[in-house]
mmCIF file of C-alpha atoms and ligand atoms in Angstrom:
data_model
loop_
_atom_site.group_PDB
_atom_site.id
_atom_site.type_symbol
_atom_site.label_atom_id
_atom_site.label_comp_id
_atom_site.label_asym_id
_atom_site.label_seq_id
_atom_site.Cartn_x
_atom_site.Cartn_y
_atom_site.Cartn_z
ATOM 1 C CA UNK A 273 -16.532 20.158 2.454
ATOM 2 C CA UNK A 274 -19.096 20.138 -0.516
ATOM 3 C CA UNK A 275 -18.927 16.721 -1.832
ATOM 4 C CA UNK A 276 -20.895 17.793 -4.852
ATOM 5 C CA UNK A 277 -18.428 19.769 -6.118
ATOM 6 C CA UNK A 278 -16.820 19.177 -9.452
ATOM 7 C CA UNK A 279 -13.474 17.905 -8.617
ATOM 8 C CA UNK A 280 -10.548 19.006 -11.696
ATOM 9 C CA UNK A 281 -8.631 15.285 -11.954
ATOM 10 C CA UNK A 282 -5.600 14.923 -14.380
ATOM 11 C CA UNK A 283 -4.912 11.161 -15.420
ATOM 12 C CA UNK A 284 -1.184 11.075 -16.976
ATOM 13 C CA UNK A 285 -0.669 8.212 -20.225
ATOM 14 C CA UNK A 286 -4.397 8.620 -20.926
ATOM 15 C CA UNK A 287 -4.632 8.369 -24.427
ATOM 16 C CA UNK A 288 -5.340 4.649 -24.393
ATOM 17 C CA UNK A 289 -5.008 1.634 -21.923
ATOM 18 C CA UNK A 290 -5.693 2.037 -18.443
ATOM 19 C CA UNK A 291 -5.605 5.775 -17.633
ATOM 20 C CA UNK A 292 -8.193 6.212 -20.723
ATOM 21 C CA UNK A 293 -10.153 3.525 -19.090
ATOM 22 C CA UNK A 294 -9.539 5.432 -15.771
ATOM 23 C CA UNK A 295 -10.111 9.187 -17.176
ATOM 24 C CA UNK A 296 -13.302 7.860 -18.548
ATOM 25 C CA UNK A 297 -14.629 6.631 -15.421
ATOM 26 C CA UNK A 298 -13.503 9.663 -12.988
ATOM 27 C CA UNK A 299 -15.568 11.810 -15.682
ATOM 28 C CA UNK A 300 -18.300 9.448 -15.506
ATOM 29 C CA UNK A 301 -18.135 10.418 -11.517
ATOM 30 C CA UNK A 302 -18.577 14.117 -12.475
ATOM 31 C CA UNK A 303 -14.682 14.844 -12.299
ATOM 32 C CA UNK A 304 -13.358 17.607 -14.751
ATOM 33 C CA UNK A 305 -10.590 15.627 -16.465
ATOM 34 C CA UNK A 306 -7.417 16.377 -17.903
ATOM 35 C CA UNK A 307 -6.257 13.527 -20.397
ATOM 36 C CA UNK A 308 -2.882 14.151 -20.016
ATOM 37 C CA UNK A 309 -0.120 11.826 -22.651
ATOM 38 C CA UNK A 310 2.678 12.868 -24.767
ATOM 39 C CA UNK A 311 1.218 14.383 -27.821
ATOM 40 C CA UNK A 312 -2.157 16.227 -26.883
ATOM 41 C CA UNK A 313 -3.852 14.594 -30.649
ATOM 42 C CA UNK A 314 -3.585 11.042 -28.931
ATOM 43 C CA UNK A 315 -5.574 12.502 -26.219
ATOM 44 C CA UNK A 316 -8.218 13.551 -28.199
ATOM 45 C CA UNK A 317 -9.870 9.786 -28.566
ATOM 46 C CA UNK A 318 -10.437 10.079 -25.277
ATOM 47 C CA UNK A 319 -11.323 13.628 -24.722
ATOM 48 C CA UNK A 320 -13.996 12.969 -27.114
ATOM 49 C CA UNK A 321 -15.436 9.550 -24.885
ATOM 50 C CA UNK A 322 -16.008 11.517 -21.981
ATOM 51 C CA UNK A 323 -17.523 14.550 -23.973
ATOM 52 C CA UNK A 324 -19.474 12.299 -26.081
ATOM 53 C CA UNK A 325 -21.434 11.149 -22.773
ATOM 54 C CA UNK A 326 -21.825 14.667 -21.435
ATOM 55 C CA UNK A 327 -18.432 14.449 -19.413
ATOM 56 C CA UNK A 328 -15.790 17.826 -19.159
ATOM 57 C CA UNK A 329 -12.525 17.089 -20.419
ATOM 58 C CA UNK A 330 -9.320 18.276 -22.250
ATOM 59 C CA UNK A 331 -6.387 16.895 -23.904
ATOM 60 C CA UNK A 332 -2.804 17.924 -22.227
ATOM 61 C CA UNK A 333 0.381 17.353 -24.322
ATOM 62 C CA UNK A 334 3.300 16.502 -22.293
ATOM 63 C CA UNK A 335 6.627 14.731 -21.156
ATOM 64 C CA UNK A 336 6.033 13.270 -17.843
ATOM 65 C CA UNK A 337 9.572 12.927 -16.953
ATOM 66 C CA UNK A 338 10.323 16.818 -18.755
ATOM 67 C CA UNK A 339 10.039 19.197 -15.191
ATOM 68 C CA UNK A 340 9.323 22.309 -17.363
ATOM 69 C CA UNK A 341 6.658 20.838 -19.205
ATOM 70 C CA UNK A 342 4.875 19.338 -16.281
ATOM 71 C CA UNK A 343 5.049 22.763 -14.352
ATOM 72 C CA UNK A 344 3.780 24.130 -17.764
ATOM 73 C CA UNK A 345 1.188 21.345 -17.934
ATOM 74 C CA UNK A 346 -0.465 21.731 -14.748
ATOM 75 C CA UNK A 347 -0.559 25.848 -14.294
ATOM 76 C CA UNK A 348 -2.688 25.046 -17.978
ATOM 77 C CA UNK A 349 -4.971 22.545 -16.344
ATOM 78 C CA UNK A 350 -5.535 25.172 -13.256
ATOM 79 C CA UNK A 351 -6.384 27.725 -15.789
ATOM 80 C CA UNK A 352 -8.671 26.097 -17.836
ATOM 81 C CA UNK A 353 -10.296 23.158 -15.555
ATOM 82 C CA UNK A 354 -9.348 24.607 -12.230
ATOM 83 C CA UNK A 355 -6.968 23.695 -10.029
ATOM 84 C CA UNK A 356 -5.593 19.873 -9.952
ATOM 85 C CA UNK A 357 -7.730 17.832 -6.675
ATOM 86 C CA UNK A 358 -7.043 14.398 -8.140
ATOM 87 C CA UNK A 359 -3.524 12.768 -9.865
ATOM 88 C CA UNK A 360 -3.307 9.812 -11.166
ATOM 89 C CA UNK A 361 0.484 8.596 -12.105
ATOM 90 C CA UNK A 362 -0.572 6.093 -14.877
ATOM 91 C CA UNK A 363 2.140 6.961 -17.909
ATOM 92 C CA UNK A 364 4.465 4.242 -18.211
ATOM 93 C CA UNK A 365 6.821 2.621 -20.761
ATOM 94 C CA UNK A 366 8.546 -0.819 -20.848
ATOM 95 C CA UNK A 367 12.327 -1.460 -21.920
ATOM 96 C CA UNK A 368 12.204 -4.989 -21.091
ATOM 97 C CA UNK A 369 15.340 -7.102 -21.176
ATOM 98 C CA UNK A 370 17.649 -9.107 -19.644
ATOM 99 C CA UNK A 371 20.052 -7.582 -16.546
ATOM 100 C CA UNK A 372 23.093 -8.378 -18.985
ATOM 101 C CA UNK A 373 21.491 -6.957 -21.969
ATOM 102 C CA UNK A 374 19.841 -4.134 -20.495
ATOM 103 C CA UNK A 375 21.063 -1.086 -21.911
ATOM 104 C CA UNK A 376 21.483 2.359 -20.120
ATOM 105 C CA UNK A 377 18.604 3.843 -22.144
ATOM 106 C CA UNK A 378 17.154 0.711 -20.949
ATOM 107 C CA UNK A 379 17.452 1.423 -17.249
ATOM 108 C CA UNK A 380 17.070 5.708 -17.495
ATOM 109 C CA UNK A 381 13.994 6.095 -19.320
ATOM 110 C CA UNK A 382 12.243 3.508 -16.797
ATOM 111 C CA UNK A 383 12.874 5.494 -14.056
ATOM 112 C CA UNK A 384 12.175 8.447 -16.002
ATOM 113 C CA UNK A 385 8.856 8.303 -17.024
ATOM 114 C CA UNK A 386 7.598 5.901 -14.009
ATOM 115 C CA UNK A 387 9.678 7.600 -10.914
ATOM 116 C CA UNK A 388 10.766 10.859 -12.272
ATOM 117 C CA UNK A 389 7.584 11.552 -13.967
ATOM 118 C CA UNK A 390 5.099 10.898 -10.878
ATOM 119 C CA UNK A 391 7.712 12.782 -8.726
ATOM 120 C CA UNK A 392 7.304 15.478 -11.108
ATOM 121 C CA UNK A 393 3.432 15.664 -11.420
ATOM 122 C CA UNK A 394 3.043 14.687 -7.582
ATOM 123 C CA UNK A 395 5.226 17.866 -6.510
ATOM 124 C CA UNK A 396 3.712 20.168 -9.221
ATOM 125 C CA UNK A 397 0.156 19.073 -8.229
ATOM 126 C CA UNK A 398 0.386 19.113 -4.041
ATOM 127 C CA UNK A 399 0.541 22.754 -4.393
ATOM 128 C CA UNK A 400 -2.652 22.791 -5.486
ATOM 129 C CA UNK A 401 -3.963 20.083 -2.938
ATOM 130 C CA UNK A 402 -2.042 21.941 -0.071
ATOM 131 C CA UNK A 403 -4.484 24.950 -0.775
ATOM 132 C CA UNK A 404 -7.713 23.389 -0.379
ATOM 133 C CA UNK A 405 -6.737 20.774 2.115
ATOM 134 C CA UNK A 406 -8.077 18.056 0.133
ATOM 135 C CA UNK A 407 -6.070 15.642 -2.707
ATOM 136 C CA UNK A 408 -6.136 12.193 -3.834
ATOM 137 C CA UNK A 409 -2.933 10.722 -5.638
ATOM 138 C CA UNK A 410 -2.850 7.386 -6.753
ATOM 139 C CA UNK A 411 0.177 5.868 -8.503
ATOM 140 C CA UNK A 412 0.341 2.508 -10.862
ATOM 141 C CA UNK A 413 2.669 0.384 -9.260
ATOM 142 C CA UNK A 414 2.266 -3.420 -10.798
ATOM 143 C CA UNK A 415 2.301 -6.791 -9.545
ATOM 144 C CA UNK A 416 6.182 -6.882 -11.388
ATOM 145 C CA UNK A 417 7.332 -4.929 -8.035
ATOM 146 C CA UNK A 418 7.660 -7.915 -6.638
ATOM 147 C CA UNK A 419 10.462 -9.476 -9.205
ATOM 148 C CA UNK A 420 9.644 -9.906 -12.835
ATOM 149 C CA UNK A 421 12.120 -11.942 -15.514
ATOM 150 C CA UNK A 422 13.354 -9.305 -18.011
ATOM 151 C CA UNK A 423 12.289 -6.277 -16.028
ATOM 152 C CA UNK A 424 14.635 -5.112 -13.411
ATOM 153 C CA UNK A 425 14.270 -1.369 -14.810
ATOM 154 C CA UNK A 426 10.761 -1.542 -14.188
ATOM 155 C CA UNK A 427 10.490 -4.085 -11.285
ATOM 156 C CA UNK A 428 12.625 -1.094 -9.583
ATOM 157 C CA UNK A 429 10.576 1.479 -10.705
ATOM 158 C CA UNK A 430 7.307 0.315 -9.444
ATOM 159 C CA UNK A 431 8.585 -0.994 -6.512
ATOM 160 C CA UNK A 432 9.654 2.457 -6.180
ATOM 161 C CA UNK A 433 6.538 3.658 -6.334
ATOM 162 C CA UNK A 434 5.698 2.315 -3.645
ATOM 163 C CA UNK A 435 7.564 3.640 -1.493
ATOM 164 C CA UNK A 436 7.238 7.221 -2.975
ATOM 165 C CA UNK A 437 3.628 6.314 -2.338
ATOM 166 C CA UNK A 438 3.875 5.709 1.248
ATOM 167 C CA UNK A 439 5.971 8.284 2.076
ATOM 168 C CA UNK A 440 3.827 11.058 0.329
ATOM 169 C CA UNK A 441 0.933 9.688 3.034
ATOM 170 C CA UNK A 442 3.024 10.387 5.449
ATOM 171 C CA UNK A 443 3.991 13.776 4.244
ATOM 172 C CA UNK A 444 0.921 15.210 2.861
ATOM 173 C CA UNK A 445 -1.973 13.558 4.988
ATOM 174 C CA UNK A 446 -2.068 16.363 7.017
ATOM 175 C CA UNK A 447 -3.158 18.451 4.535
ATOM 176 C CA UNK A 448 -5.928 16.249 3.907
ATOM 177 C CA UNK A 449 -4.068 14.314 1.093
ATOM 178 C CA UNK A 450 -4.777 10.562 0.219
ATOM 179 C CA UNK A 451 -2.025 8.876 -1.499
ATOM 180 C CA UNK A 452 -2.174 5.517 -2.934
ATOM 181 C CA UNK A 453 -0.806 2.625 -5.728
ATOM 182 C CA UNK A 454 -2.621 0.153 -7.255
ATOM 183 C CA UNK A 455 -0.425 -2.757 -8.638
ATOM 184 C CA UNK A 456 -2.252 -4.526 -11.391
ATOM 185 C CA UNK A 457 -1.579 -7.866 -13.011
ATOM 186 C CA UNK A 458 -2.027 -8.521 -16.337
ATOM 187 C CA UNK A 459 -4.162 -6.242 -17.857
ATOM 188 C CA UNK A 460 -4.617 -6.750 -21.499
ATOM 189 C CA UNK A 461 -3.725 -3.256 -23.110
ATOM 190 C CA UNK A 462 -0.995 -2.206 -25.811
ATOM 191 C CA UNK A 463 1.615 -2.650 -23.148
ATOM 192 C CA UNK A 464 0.906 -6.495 -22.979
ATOM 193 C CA UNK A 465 0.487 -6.776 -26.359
ATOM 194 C CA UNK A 466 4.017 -5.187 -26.729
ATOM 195 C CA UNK A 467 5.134 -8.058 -24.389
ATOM 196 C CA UNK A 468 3.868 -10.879 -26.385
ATOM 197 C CA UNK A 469 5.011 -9.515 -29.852
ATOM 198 C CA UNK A 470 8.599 -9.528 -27.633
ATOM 199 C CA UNK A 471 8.667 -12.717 -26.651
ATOM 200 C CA UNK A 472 6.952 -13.761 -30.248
ATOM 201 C CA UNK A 473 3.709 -14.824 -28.559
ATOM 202 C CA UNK A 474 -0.015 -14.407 -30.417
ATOM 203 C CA UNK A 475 -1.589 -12.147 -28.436
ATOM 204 C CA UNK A 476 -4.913 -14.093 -27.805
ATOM 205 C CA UNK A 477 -2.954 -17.298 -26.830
ATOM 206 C CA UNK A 478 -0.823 -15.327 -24.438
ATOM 207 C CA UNK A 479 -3.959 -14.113 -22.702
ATOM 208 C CA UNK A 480 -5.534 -17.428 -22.582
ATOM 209 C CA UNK A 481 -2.130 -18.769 -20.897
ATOM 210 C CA UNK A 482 -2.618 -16.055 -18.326
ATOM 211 C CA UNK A 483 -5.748 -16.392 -17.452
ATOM 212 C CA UNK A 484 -5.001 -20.021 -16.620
ATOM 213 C CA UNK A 485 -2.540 -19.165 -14.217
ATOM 214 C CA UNK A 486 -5.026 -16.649 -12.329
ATOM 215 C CA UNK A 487 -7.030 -17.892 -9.811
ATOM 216 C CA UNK A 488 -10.739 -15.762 -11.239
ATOM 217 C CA UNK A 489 -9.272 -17.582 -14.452
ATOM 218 C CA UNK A 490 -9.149 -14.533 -16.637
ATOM 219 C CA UNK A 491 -6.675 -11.357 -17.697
ATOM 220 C CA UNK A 492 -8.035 -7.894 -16.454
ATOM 221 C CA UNK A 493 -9.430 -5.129 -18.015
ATOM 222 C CA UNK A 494 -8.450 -1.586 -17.816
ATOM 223 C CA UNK A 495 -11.559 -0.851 -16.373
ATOM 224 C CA UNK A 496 -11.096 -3.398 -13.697
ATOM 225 C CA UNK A 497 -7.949 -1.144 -12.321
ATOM 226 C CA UNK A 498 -10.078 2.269 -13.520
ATOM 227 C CA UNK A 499 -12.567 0.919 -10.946
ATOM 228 C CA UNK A 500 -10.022 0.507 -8.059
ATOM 229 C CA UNK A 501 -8.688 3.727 -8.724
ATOM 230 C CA UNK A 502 -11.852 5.177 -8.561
ATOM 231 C CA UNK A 503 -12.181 3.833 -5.170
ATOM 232 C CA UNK A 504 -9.137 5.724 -3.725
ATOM 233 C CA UNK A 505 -9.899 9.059 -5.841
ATOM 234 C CA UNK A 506 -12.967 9.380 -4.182
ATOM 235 C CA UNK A 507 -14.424 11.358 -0.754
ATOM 236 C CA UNK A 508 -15.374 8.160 1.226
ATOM 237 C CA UNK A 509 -11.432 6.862 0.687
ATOM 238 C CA UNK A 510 -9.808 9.610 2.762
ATOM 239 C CA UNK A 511 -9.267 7.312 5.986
ATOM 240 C CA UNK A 512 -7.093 4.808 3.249
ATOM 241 C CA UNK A 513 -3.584 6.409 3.112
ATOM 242 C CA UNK A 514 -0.129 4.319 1.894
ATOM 243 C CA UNK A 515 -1.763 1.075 0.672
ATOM 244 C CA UNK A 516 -0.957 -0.584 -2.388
ATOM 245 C CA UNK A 517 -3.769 -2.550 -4.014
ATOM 246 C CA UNK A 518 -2.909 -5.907 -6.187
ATOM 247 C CA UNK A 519 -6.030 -5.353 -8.665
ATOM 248 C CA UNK A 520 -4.518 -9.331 -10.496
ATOM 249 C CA UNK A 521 -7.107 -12.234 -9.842
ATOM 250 C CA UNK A 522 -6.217 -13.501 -6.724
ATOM 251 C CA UNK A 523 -3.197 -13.129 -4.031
ATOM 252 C CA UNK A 524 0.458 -12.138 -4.764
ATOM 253 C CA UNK A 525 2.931 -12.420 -2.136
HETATM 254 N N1 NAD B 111 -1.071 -3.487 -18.759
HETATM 255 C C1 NAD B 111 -0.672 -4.111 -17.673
HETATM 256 O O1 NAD B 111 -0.775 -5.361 -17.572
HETATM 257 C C2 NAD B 111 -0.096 -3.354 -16.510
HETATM 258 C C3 NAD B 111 0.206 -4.076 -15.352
HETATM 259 C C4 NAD B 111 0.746 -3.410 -14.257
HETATM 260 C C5 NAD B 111 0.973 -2.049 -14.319
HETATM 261 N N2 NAD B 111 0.682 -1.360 -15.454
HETATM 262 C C6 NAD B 111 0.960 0.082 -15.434
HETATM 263 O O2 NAD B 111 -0.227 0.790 -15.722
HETATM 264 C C7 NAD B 111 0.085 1.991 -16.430
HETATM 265 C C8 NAD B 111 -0.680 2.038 -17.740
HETATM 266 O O3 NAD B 111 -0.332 0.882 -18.496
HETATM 267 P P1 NAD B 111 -1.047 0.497 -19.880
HETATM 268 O O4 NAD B 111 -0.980 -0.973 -19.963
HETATM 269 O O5 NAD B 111 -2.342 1.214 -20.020
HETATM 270 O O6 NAD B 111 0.053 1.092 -20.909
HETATM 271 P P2 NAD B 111 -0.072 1.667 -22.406
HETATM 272 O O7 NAD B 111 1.268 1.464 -23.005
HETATM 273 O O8 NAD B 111 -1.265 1.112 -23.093
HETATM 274 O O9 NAD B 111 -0.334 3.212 -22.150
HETATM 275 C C9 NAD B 111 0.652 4.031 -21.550
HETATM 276 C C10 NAD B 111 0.387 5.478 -21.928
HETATM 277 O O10 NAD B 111 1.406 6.291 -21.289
HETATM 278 C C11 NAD B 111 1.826 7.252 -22.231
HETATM 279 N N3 NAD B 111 3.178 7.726 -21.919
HETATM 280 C C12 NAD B 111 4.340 7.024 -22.048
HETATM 281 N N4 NAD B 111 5.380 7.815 -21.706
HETATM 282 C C13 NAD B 111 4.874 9.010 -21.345
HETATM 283 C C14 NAD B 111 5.453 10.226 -20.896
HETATM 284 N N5 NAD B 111 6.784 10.363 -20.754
HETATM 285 N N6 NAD B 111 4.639 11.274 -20.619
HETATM 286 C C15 NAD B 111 3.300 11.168 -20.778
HETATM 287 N N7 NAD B 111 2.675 10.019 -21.195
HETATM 288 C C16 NAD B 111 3.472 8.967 -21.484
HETATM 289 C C17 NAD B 111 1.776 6.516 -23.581
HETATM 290 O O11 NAD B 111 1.786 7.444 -24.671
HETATM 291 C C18 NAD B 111 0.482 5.734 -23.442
HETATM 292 O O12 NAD B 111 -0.633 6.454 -23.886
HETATM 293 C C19 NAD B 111 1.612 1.990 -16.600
HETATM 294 O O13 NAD B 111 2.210 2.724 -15.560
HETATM 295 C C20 NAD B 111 1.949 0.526 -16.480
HETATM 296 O O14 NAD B 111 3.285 0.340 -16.088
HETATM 297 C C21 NAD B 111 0.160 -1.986 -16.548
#
């Protein structure tokens, strides 16, 4: 297997946060990447990182959770990168709220975008993966898997991931297919900041309450997770199959 070749990688919700932080740093590793996120024009911030610093890259529009435009999506990437090696299941969306206020929008477009939507791309991309006997798949699961106030939508959904992650090793290792999650903590992005304009927080002092509860007495970066993702995207990771990583400070139970 020629490690020097330039493996195609699509990142999905990597217009900002922690897949742009992530599709940055798998094009800093020589991967061709597709910045994959809703509207292709969000993708072009990104797109235009990795290009800037001599990277290959191109912006994807499209609906996770949508099964036409994900089969759509990835035949494009094939065409115009080459065909998908590397997926990494990073669009997500919160509906946060209380089990007795938690509405069925609430509930379906959580599992939508996080289970649906790496179901979706996983089964669309394998194809590809099952031909060359080689993949990588890594999913964002999060430390709220393990119970989260306000978030049984997506406490279920990445908990779910989990699962989906394991069971793809089982499946799709022999074909010489890695799949993995990493869970992260708080990692300050727009998705926290959403959380602390919810629960009519300042931002900054939100963080700095964090970071006190953390045991390396900080919040992450999306480049901490980008750099544990890394890890399991690359050649030397393809004895690690089914883990989940907790990329949050310290120990979760
Ligand atoms: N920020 C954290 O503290 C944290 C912690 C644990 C897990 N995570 C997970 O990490 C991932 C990235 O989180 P983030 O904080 O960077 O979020 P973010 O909100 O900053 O970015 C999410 C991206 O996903 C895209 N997206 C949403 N729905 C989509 C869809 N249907 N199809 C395609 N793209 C879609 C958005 O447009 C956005 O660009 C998510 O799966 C999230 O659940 C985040």
């Amino acid at each position: 297997m020629a490690t020097t070749e330039q493996r195609v990688a699509i990142v999905t919700g990597a217009a900002r946060g922690i897949g742009a932080a992530t599709a940055v740093r798998l094009a800093a590793e020589g991967r061709a990447v597709a910045v994959l996120d809703l509207a292709a024009d969000a993708a072009l911030e990104t797109v235009e990182r990795i290009t800037a610093a001599g990277g290959t890259a191109v912006a994807v529009g499209c609906d996770v959770s949508d099964s036409d435009a994900v089969r759509e999506a990835v035949a494009r990437v094939a065409e115009t990168l080459g065909p998908p090696r590397i997926l990494v299941n990073n669009a997500g969306v919160l509906r946060d709220n209380l089990l007795f206020k938690m509405s069925d929008a609430d509930w379906d477009t959580v599992m939508s975008v996080h289970l649906r939507g790496a179901f979706l791309m996983s089964r669309a991309c394998q194809a590809h993966m099952v031909e060359a006997g080689f993949g990588r798949i890594v999913s964002l699961s999060s430390s709220s898997a393990l119970g989260n106030r306000g978030q049984a939508n997506y406490a279920a959904a990445k908990a779910g991931l989990q699962g989906f992650t394991k069971t793809l090793a089982i499946e799709l290792g022999p074909f010489g297919i890695t799949a993995n999650a990493v869970a992260p903590g708080f990692i300050v992005t727009d998705m926290t900041a959403q959380t602390a304009e919810r629960m009519r927080v300042d931002f900054d002092e939100f963080q700095r309450a964090r970071a006190e509860t953390i045991p390396v007495r900080r919040v992450g970066r999306p480049e901490d997770v980008a750099d544990a993702i890394a890890f399991f995207t690359g050649e030397a990771a393809g004895f690690v199959s089914g883990q989940v990583l907790y990329v949050a400070g310290g120990p979760l139970d």
